[in-house]
mmCIF file of C-alpha atoms in Angstrom:
data_model
loop_
_atom_site.group_PDB
_atom_site.id
_atom_site.type_symbol
_atom_site.label_atom_id
_atom_site.label_comp_id
_atom_site.label_asym_id
_atom_site.label_seq_id
_atom_site.Cartn_x
_atom_site.Cartn_y
_atom_site.Cartn_z
ATOM 1 C CA MET K 10 0.000 0.000 0.000
ATOM 2 C CA VAL K 11 1.362 3.428 -0.959
ATOM 3 C CA THR K 12 1.169 6.139 1.686
ATOM 4 C CA PRO K 13 -0.134 9.598 0.649
ATOM 5 C CA ASP K 14 3.302 11.213 1.065
ATOM 6 C CA ARG K 15 4.882 8.779 -1.381
ATOM 7 C CA ARG K 16 2.400 8.913 -4.189
ATOM 8 C CA ALA K 17 3.927 9.430 -7.582
ATOM 9 C CA PRO K 18 3.716 13.113 -8.522
ATOM 10 C CA GLN K 19 1.013 13.976 -11.002
ATOM 11 C CA ARG K 20 2.288 15.362 -14.287
ATOM 12 C CA PRO K 21 0.124 17.537 -16.510
ATOM 13 C CA ARG K 22 -1.082 15.632 -19.561
ATOM 14 C CA ALA K 23 -1.786 17.215 -22.905
ATOM 15 C CA GLY K 24 -4.930 19.300 -22.534
ATOM 16 C CA ARG K 25 -4.881 19.152 -18.749
ATOM 17 C CA ARG K 26 -4.741 22.392 -16.745
ATOM 18 C CA ARG K 27 -1.308 23.227 -15.366
ATOM 19 C CA PRO K 28 -1.216 22.995 -11.529
ATOM 20 C CA THR K 29 -1.155 26.426 -9.863
ATOM 21 C CA ILE K 30 -0.066 27.885 -6.534
ATOM 22 C CA HIS K 31 -3.720 27.722 -5.482
ATOM 23 C CA ASP K 32 -3.682 23.942 -6.071
ATOM 24 C CA VAL K 33 -0.530 23.605 -3.951
ATOM 25 C CA ALA K 34 -2.048 25.727 -1.170
ATOM 26 C CA ARG K 35 -5.237 23.678 -1.152
ATOM 27 C CA GLU K 36 -3.310 20.378 -1.115
ATOM 28 C CA ALA K 37 -0.982 21.582 1.661
ATOM 29 C CA GLY K 38 -3.758 23.111 3.745
ATOM 30 C CA VAL K 39 -2.059 26.512 3.901
ATOM 31 C CA SER K 40 -2.781 29.940 2.438
ATOM 32 C CA TYR K 41 -1.824 31.155 -1.022
ATOM 33 C CA GLY K 42 0.458 33.745 0.627
ATOM 34 C CA THR K 43 2.351 31.073 2.555
ATOM 35 C CA VAL K 44 3.055 29.122 -0.637
ATOM 36 C CA SER K 45 4.128 32.334 -2.386
ATOM 37 C CA ARG K 46 6.558 33.182 0.413
ATOM 38 C CA PHE K 47 7.936 29.626 0.290
ATOM 39 C CA LEU K 48 8.547 29.846 -3.479
ATOM 40 C CA ASN K 49 10.281 33.205 -3.127
ATOM 41 C CA GLY K 50 12.830 32.249 -0.529
ATOM 42 C CA GLY K 51 10.928 30.765 2.401
ATOM 43 C CA LYS K 52 10.926 33.774 4.743
ATOM 44 C CA TRP K 53 8.307 33.645 7.505
ATOM 45 C CA VAL K 54 7.350 30.054 6.640
ATOM 46 C CA SER K 55 7.360 27.569 9.502
ATOM 47 C CA ALA K 56 9.141 24.248 9.247
ATOM 48 C CA GLU K 57 5.799 22.395 9.394
ATOM 49 C CA ALA K 58 4.310 24.510 6.605
ATOM 50 C CA ARG K 59 7.455 24.068 4.544
ATOM 51 C CA ARG K 60 7.191 20.282 4.761
ATOM 52 C CA SER K 61 3.495 20.366 3.845
ATOM 53 C CA ILE K 62 4.188 22.575 0.820
ATOM 54 C CA GLU K 63 7.052 20.369 -0.376
ATOM 55 C CA ARG K 64 4.780 17.306 -0.218
ATOM 56 C CA ALA K 65 1.997 19.185 -2.008
ATOM 57 C CA ILE K 66 4.331 20.275 -4.794
ATOM 58 C CA SER K 67 5.433 16.673 -5.271
ATOM 59 C CA ARG K 68 1.835 15.374 -5.322
ATOM 60 C CA THR K 69 0.426 18.011 -7.668
ATOM 61 C CA GLY K 70 3.386 18.110 -10.056
ATOM 62 C CA TYR K 71 3.536 21.906 -9.721
ATOM 63 C CA THR K 72 6.400 23.732 -11.464
ATOM 64 C CA ALA K 73 6.954 27.476 -11.308
ATOM 65 C CA ASN K 74 5.972 29.496 -14.368
ATOM 66 C CA PRO K 75 9.120 31.546 -15.077
ATOM 67 C CA HIS K 76 7.239 34.214 -17.032
ATOM 68 C CA ALA K 77 4.721 34.809 -14.269
ATOM 69 C CA ARG K 78 7.446 34.851 -11.656
ATOM 70 C CA SER K 79 9.446 37.454 -13.609
ATOM 71 C CA LEU K 80 6.402 39.753 -13.593
ATOM 72 C CA VAL K 81 6.147 39.455 -9.822
ATOM 73 C CA THR K 82 9.846 39.614 -8.918
ATOM 74 C CA GLY K 83 11.105 41.926 -11.646
ATOM 75 C CA ARG K 84 13.830 39.399 -12.498
ATOM 76 C CA SER K 85 14.312 37.494 -15.735
ATOM 77 C CA GLY K 86 15.957 34.366 -14.361
ATOM 78 C CA SER K 87 18.700 34.666 -17.002
ATOM 79 C CA ILE K 88 22.428 35.465 -16.873
ATOM 80 C CA ALA K 89 24.501 36.519 -19.905
ATOM 81 C CA PHE K 90 27.915 35.019 -20.709
ATOM 82 C CA LEU K 91 29.354 37.884 -22.769
ATOM 83 C CA LEU K 92 32.498 37.409 -24.851
ATOM 84 C CA PRO K 93 33.845 40.578 -26.560
ATOM 85 C CA GLU K 94 36.060 38.515 -28.880
ATOM 86 C CA PRO K 95 35.592 37.035 -32.366
ATOM 87 C CA GLN K 96 33.534 33.849 -32.291
ATOM 88 C CA HIS K 97 36.418 31.565 -33.270
ATOM 89 C CA VAL K 98 38.300 32.458 -30.062
ATOM 90 C CA LEU K 99 35.636 30.675 -28.005
ATOM 91 C CA PHE K 100 36.543 27.389 -29.702
ATOM 92 C CA GLU K 101 40.311 27.904 -29.906
ATOM 93 C CA ASP K 102 41.119 29.062 -26.379
ATOM 94 C CA PRO K 103 40.722 26.154 -23.915
ATOM 95 C CA ASN K 104 40.342 28.590 -21.011
ATOM 96 C CA LEU K 105 37.092 29.892 -22.457
ATOM 97 C CA SER K 106 35.540 26.469 -22.904
ATOM 98 C CA ILE K 107 36.410 25.580 -19.292
ATOM 99 C CA LEU K 108 34.921 28.865 -18.042
ATOM 100 C CA LEU K 109 31.770 28.327 -20.092
ATOM 101 C CA ARG K 110 31.386 24.780 -18.775
ATOM 102 C CA GLY K 111 31.834 25.927 -15.180
ATOM 103 C CA VAL K 112 29.462 28.878 -15.533
ATOM 104 C CA THR K 113 26.836 26.694 -17.204
ATOM 105 C CA GLN K 114 26.894 24.240 -14.305
ATOM 106 C CA ALA K 115 26.853 26.957 -11.632
ATOM 107 C CA VAL K 116 23.937 28.762 -13.302
ATOM 108 C CA SER K 117 22.034 25.496 -13.721
ATOM 109 C CA ASP K 118 22.551 24.672 -10.039
ATOM 110 C CA ARG K 119 20.738 27.926 -9.237
ATOM 111 C CA GLN K 120 17.916 27.069 -11.668
ATOM 112 C CA LEU K 121 18.736 30.001 -13.940
ATOM 113 C CA ALA K 122 19.173 30.202 -17.696
ATOM 114 C CA LEU K 123 22.441 31.140 -19.432
ATOM 115 C CA ILE K 124 22.572 33.245 -22.586
ATOM 116 C CA LEU K 125 25.768 33.185 -24.684
ATOM 117 C CA MET K 126 26.516 36.523 -26.370
ATOM 118 C CA ILE K 127 29.360 37.550 -28.715
ATOM 119 C CA ALA K 128 30.257 41.220 -29.148
ATOM 120 C CA SER K 129 33.448 41.843 -31.116
ATOM 121 C CA THR K 130 32.155 44.295 -33.765
ATOM 122 C CA ASP K 131 30.334 47.619 -33.528
ATOM 123 C CA ALA K 132 27.118 46.046 -34.824
ATOM 124 C CA GLU K 133 27.314 43.180 -32.327
ATOM 125 C CA ARG K 134 28.018 45.607 -29.471
ATOM 126 C CA ASP K 135 24.982 47.699 -30.448
ATOM 127 C CA ARG K 136 22.693 44.658 -30.424
ATOM 128 C CA VAL K 137 24.084 43.343 -27.151
ATOM 129 C CA VAL K 138 23.775 46.646 -25.308
ATOM 130 C CA GLU K 139 20.221 47.153 -26.578
ATOM 131 C CA TYR K 140 19.254 43.665 -25.392
ATOM 132 C CA LEU K 141 20.889 44.045 -21.986
ATOM 133 C CA ALA K 142 19.451 47.509 -21.393
ATOM 134 C CA GLY K 143 15.986 46.048 -22.056
ATOM 135 C CA GLY K 144 16.136 44.095 -18.793
ATOM 136 C CA HIS K 145 16.281 40.666 -20.434
ATOM 137 C CA VAL K 146 18.999 39.408 -18.085
ATOM 138 C CA ASP K 147 19.664 39.793 -14.367
ATOM 139 C CA GLY K 148 23.409 40.175 -14.792
ATOM 140 C CA VAL K 149 26.365 39.897 -17.154
ATOM 141 C CA LEU K 150 29.483 37.738 -16.860
ATOM 142 C CA LEU K 151 32.074 39.597 -18.961
ATOM 143 C CA ILE K 152 34.773 37.249 -20.245
ATOM 144 C CA SER K 153 38.185 38.116 -21.735
ATOM 145 C CA SER K 154 37.718 41.861 -21.927
ATOM 146 C CA HIS K 155 40.553 44.274 -22.766
ATOM 147 C CA ASN K 156 41.341 47.623 -21.198
ATOM 148 C CA GLY K 157 39.801 50.363 -23.310
ATOM 149 C CA ASP K 158 37.127 48.045 -24.711
ATOM 150 C CA PRO K 159 34.335 50.369 -25.957
ATOM 151 C CA LEU K 160 31.796 47.944 -24.533
ATOM 152 C CA LEU K 161 32.749 48.685 -20.918
ATOM 153 C CA PRO K 162 31.327 52.219 -20.570
ATOM 154 C CA ARG K 163 28.204 51.167 -22.432
ATOM 155 C CA LEU K 164 27.629 48.273 -20.018
ATOM 156 C CA ALA K 165 28.053 50.652 -17.103
ATOM 157 C CA ALA K 166 25.478 53.001 -18.644
ATOM 158 C CA ALA K 167 23.038 50.115 -19.241
ATOM 159 C CA ASP K 168 22.578 49.795 -15.467
ATOM 160 C CA VAL K 169 22.960 46.013 -15.408
ATOM 161 C CA PRO K 170 25.163 44.201 -12.830
ATOM 162 C CA VAL K 171 28.473 43.075 -14.372
ATOM 163 C CA VAL K 172 31.147 40.700 -13.092
ATOM 164 C CA ALA K 173 34.295 40.408 -15.230
ATOM 165 C CA THR K 174 37.218 38.014 -15.377
ATOM 166 C CA GLY K 175 40.466 39.856 -14.766
ATOM 167 C CA ARG K 176 40.489 43.603 -14.231
ATOM 168 C CA PRO K 177 39.578 45.300 -17.511
ATOM 169 C CA GLY K 178 38.914 48.729 -15.999
ATOM 170 C CA PHE K 179 35.735 50.298 -14.615
ATOM 171 C CA GLU K 180 36.391 48.522 -11.323
ATOM 172 C CA GLU K 181 34.490 51.330 -9.624
ATOM 173 C CA SER K 182 31.259 49.990 -11.098
ATOM 174 C CA ILE K 183 31.758 46.289 -11.940
ATOM 175 C CA GLY K 184 32.736 43.210 -9.952
ATOM 176 C CA THR K 185 35.839 41.203 -10.815
ATOM 177 C CA VAL K 186 37.083 37.664 -10.268
ATOM 178 C CA THR K 187 40.659 36.882 -11.220
ATOM 179 C CA ALA K 188 43.466 34.444 -10.575
ATOM 180 C CA ASP K 189 46.526 35.821 -8.775
ATOM 181 C CA ASP K 190 48.443 36.341 -12.015
ATOM 182 C CA PHE K 191 51.317 38.210 -10.376
ATOM 183 C CA ALA K 192 52.024 35.579 -7.717
ATOM 184 C CA GLY K 193 51.590 32.762 -10.233
ATOM 185 C CA ALA K 194 54.110 34.227 -12.667
ATOM 186 C CA ARG K 195 56.548 34.930 -9.892
ATOM 187 C CA SER K 196 56.332 31.338 -8.643
ATOM 188 C CA ALA K 197 57.125 30.077 -12.148
ATOM 189 C CA VAL K 198 60.230 32.234 -12.553
ATOM 190 C CA ASP K 199 61.338 31.592 -8.956
ATOM 191 C CA HIS K 200 61.249 27.888 -9.803
ATOM 192 C CA LEU K 201 63.388 28.349 -12.922
ATOM 193 C CA LEU K 202 65.958 30.315 -10.938
ATOM 194 C CA ARG K 203 66.019 27.707 -8.177
ATOM 195 C CA VAL K 204 66.876 24.926 -10.639
ATOM 196 C CA GLY K 205 69.809 26.931 -11.973
ATOM 197 C CA ARG K 206 68.480 28.634 -15.100
ATOM 198 C CA ARG K 207 70.366 31.872 -15.827
ATOM 199 C CA ARG K 208 69.052 33.315 -19.122
ATOM 200 C CA ILE K 209 65.293 33.282 -18.660
ATOM 201 C CA ALA K 210 63.078 34.701 -21.406
ATOM 202 C CA THR K 211 59.352 35.366 -21.310
ATOM 203 C CA ILE K 212 56.587 35.345 -23.893
ATOM 204 C CA THR K 213 54.018 37.588 -22.304
ATOM 205 C CA GLY K 214 50.378 38.255 -23.072
ATOM 206 C CA PRO K 215 48.673 41.385 -24.447
ATOM 207 C CA GLN K 216 49.429 44.427 -22.338
ATOM 208 C CA ASP K 217 45.844 45.678 -22.553
ATOM 209 C CA THR K 218 44.763 42.758 -20.320
ATOM 210 C CA SER K 219 45.380 42.400 -16.604
ATOM 211 C CA GLY K 220 46.656 38.854 -17.159
ATOM 212 C CA GLY K 221 49.261 40.125 -19.602
ATOM 213 C CA THR K 222 50.485 42.980 -17.423
ATOM 214 C CA GLU K 223 50.419 41.121 -14.103
ATOM 215 C CA ARG K 224 52.269 38.056 -15.408
ATOM 216 C CA LEU K 225 54.964 40.283 -16.890
ATOM 217 C CA ARG K 226 55.187 42.164 -13.585
ATOM 218 C CA GLY K 227 55.593 38.862 -11.733
ATOM 219 C CA PHE K 228 58.385 37.848 -14.140
ATOM 220 C CA ARG K 229 60.227 41.107 -13.510
ATOM 221 C CA GLN K 230 59.718 41.014 -9.757
ATOM 222 C CA SER K 231 61.127 37.498 -9.508
ATOM 223 C CA LEU K 232 64.303 38.525 -11.338
ATOM 224 C CA ALA K 233 64.678 41.605 -9.139
ATOM 225 C CA SER K 234 64.194 39.621 -5.923
ATOM 226 C CA HIS K 235 67.048 37.321 -7.002
ATOM 227 C CA ASP K 236 69.302 40.266 -7.917
ATOM 228 C CA ARG K 237 69.104 39.467 -11.601
ATOM 229 C CA SER K 238 69.233 42.369 -14.011
ATOM 230 C CA GLU K 239 66.418 42.605 -16.540
ATOM 231 C CA ASP K 240 67.257 42.250 -20.229
ATOM 232 C CA GLU K 241 64.580 43.624 -22.562
ATOM 233 C CA ALA K 242 65.929 41.379 -25.320
ATOM 234 C CA LEU K 243 64.558 38.420 -23.344
ATOM 235 C CA ILE K 244 60.995 39.771 -23.396
ATOM 236 C CA GLU K 245 58.686 39.133 -26.348
ATOM 237 C CA TYR K 246 54.968 39.823 -26.637
ATOM 238 C CA GLY K 247 52.214 37.462 -27.781
ATOM 239 C CA ASP K 248 48.420 37.584 -28.049
ATOM 240 C CA TRP K 249 47.607 34.339 -26.151
ATOM 241 C CA SER K 250 47.470 32.276 -29.393
ATOM 242 C CA ARG K 251 49.695 29.317 -30.293
ATOM 243 C CA ASP K 252 50.892 31.079 -33.454
ATOM 244 C CA SER K 253 51.988 34.122 -31.473
ATOM 245 C CA GLY K 254 53.963 31.841 -29.165
ATOM 246 C CA SER K 255 55.762 30.353 -32.148
ATOM 247 C CA ALA K 256 56.539 33.764 -33.639
ATOM 248 C CA ALA K 257 57.775 35.103 -30.294
ATOM 249 C CA MET K 258 60.008 32.074 -29.738
ATOM 250 C CA ARG K 259 61.679 32.528 -33.127
ATOM 251 C CA LYS K 260 62.429 36.174 -32.317
ATOM 252 C CA LEU K 261 63.839 35.277 -28.912
ATOM 253 C CA LEU K 262 66.146 32.621 -30.362
ATOM 254 C CA ASP K 263 67.382 35.059 -33.025
ATOM 255 C CA ARG K 264 68.171 37.706 -30.413
ATOM 256 C CA CYS K 265 69.295 35.492 -27.542
ATOM 257 C CA PRO K 266 70.486 32.080 -28.758
ATOM 258 C CA ASP K 267 72.028 31.440 -25.328
ATOM 259 C CA LEU K 268 68.695 31.511 -23.469
ATOM 260 C CA ASP K 269 68.177 28.473 -21.251
ATOM 261 C CA ALA K 270 64.580 28.918 -20.038
ATOM 262 C CA VAL K 271 61.268 30.391 -21.191
ATOM 263 C CA PHE K 272 58.239 31.409 -19.157
ATOM 264 C CA ALA K 273 55.226 31.628 -21.477
ATOM 265 C CA ALA K 274 52.247 33.516 -20.071
ATOM 266 C CA ASN K 275 49.788 30.817 -21.170
ATOM 267 C CA ASP K 276 49.866 27.185 -22.241
ATOM 268 C CA LEU K 277 48.896 27.845 -25.859
ATOM 269 C CA MET K 278 51.876 30.140 -26.392
ATOM 270 C CA ALA K 279 54.073 27.614 -24.573
ATOM 271 C CA ALA K 280 52.894 24.941 -27.034
ATOM 272 C CA GLY K 281 53.864 27.181 -29.963
ATOM 273 C CA ALA K 282 57.249 27.860 -28.366
ATOM 274 C CA LEU K 283 57.860 24.143 -27.834
ATOM 275 C CA THR K 284 57.440 23.414 -31.549
ATOM 276 C CA VAL K 285 59.937 26.129 -32.510
ATOM 277 C CA LEU K 286 62.465 24.956 -29.924
ATOM 278 C CA ARG K 287 62.223 21.406 -31.240
ATOM 279 C CA ASP K 288 62.637 22.576 -34.857
ATOM 280 C CA ALA K 289 65.710 24.561 -33.783
ATOM 281 C CA GLY K 290 67.288 21.447 -32.302
ATOM 282 C CA ARG K 291 66.812 22.553 -28.679
ATOM 283 C CA ILE K 292 65.852 19.747 -26.321
ATOM 284 C CA VAL K 293 63.305 20.549 -23.616
ATOM 285 C CA PRO K 294 64.222 20.459 -20.776
ATOM 286 C CA ASP K 295 67.889 19.533 -21.281
ATOM 287 C CA ASP K 296 68.768 22.663 -23.254
ATOM 288 C CA VAL K 297 65.830 24.912 -22.448
ATOM 289 C CA HIS K 298 63.343 24.709 -19.571
ATOM 290 C CA LEU K 299 59.799 25.708 -20.513
ATOM 291 C CA VAL K 300 56.995 26.788 -18.161
ATOM 292 C CA GLY K 301 53.454 27.867 -19.080
ATOM 293 C CA PHE K 302 50.418 29.269 -17.305
ATOM 294 C CA ASP K 303 46.811 27.953 -17.005
ATOM 295 C CA ASP K 304 47.134 24.150 -16.669
ATOM 296 C CA THR K 305 44.406 23.386 -19.151
ATOM 297 C CA GLY K 306 44.163 19.846 -20.502
ATOM 298 C CA LEU K 307 46.676 20.845 -23.189
ATOM 299 C CA ALA K 308 49.581 21.002 -20.713
ATOM 300 C CA GLU K 309 49.593 17.282 -19.947
ATOM 301 C CA THR K 310 49.339 16.261 -23.610
ATOM 302 C CA LEU K 311 52.486 18.069 -24.745
ATOM 303 C CA ASP K 312 55.758 16.174 -25.197
ATOM 304 C CA PRO K 313 57.284 16.604 -22.700
ATOM 305 C CA PRO K 314 54.336 17.381 -20.385
ATOM 306 C CA LEU K 315 54.350 21.054 -19.494
ATOM 307 C CA THR K 316 55.296 22.543 -16.149
ATOM 308 C CA THR K 317 52.729 25.295 -15.671
ATOM 309 C CA VAL K 318 50.859 27.512 -13.236
ATOM 310 C CA ARG K 319 47.390 26.182 -12.487
ATOM 311 C CA GLN K 320 44.668 28.788 -12.818
ATOM 312 C CA PRO K 321 41.566 27.446 -10.982
ATOM 313 C CA LEU K 322 39.075 28.194 -13.757
ATOM 314 C CA ASP K 323 36.274 26.066 -12.284
ATOM 315 C CA ARG K 324 36.448 28.042 -9.060
ATOM 316 C CA ILE K 325 36.600 31.328 -10.979
ATOM 317 C CA SER K 326 33.401 30.291 -12.775
ATOM 318 C CA ARG K 327 31.602 29.541 -9.523
ATOM 319 C CA GLU K 328 32.749 32.781 -7.899
ATOM 320 C CA MET K 329 31.551 34.846 -10.849
ATOM 321 C CA VAL K 330 28.091 33.284 -10.683
ATOM 322 C CA ARG K 331 28.009 33.669 -6.895
ATOM 323 C CA LEU K 332 28.801 37.382 -7.102
ATOM 324 C CA ILE K 333 26.287 38.111 -9.853
ATOM 325 C CA THR K 334 23.474 36.202 -8.123
ATOM 326 C CA GLU K 335 24.122 36.855 -4.428
ATOM 327 C CA ASN K 336 25.903 40.212 -4.408
ATOM 328 C CA ALA K 337 24.562 42.098 -7.426
ATOM 329 C CA ASP K 338 23.346 44.909 -5.195
ATOM 330 C CA SER K 339 26.757 45.160 -3.477
ATOM 331 C CA LEU K 340 28.936 45.502 -6.566
ATOM 332 C CA PRO K 341 31.671 46.475 -7.164
ATOM 333 C CA MET K 342 33.442 43.636 -5.371
ATOM 334 C CA SER K 343 36.761 41.978 -6.200
ATOM 335 C CA VAL K 344 37.818 38.361 -5.624
ATOM 336 C CA THR K 345 41.374 37.106 -6.209
ATOM 337 C CA ILE K 346 41.944 33.343 -6.288
ATOM 338 C CA PRO K 347 45.360 31.724 -5.588
ATOM 339 C CA THR K 348 47.281 29.824 -8.265
ATOM 340 C CA LYS K 349 49.566 26.796 -7.924
ATOM 341 C CA LEU K 350 52.738 25.765 -9.744
ATOM 342 C CA ILE K 351 52.430 22.258 -11.244
ATOM 343 C CA ILE K 352 55.869 20.782 -11.965
ATOM 344 C CA ARG K 353 56.106 18.309 -14.844
ATOM 345 C CA GLU K 354 58.859 17.264 -17.223
ATOM 346 C CA SER K 355 59.383 20.404 -19.314
ATOM 347 C CA GLY K 356 61.225 22.328 -16.617
#
């Protein structure tokens, strides 16, 4: 015999009226207002009433109508994942796919919807800002933005909560979540100096991003703390792509053929550098130590496996969603997450 509390929940069939809050209230033996308060956070609802409502929801098969709820709460139930980069970057940069996966899970756990938006051209920026200003999302997760991006002041003017990766500017009005790029870079170069490397080069990221500037600053600070003079010939700039890592490595070898270590500011550029070193007859790590940054899945697949700084992208994803959903009214806020050096065979 099946007890009333364990009856299979009723599911609306085609043509059958959708269960309402009134049905739940009647089944639970409580008022409409009590059910409404339960569905909107549970304030002023007793433990006994809560249990009755939960059983009633299960028995009636009630599910919240998101459109009706948005009219009552003034919230859309949607979060935007906004990438101000060309579309192909989303599929080429492993960091972005990991961030998107983590954000998707964190948003789903909160029973919200995620909207993916690309805004790398003037026309795309116009459409995105118009959509966001219309109140269609409750917040924006801004991914991979550059300092001076024309989208930033327009997002601030749209009066929508924004949490960005890194620190792209406008920190007085947006929240930020970032890895400790400075400390991570410094730990990488400290390691190379500890194992006896003397001519350490770096392939750094774009200097209009906080990751690019902070990882270069960490490189320089490590040299200074070990009383090593800085040689500008050992610094080359990339754009985070594998091709830019290859091009930078060729320039470094032309200028400084006696270099014995390279710190690349991300794993993709390190992968490009590794190919050039191999083509030049340099054995990694016997002749040249190589260290990257990110610790995406790519790092372990390289030959030799790449020593790199682990950037906790899954945690960054969760923190971004937490800020935009729990602290939207308290922005700007800034969260910095520690990194960790992962030593493998490349250096």
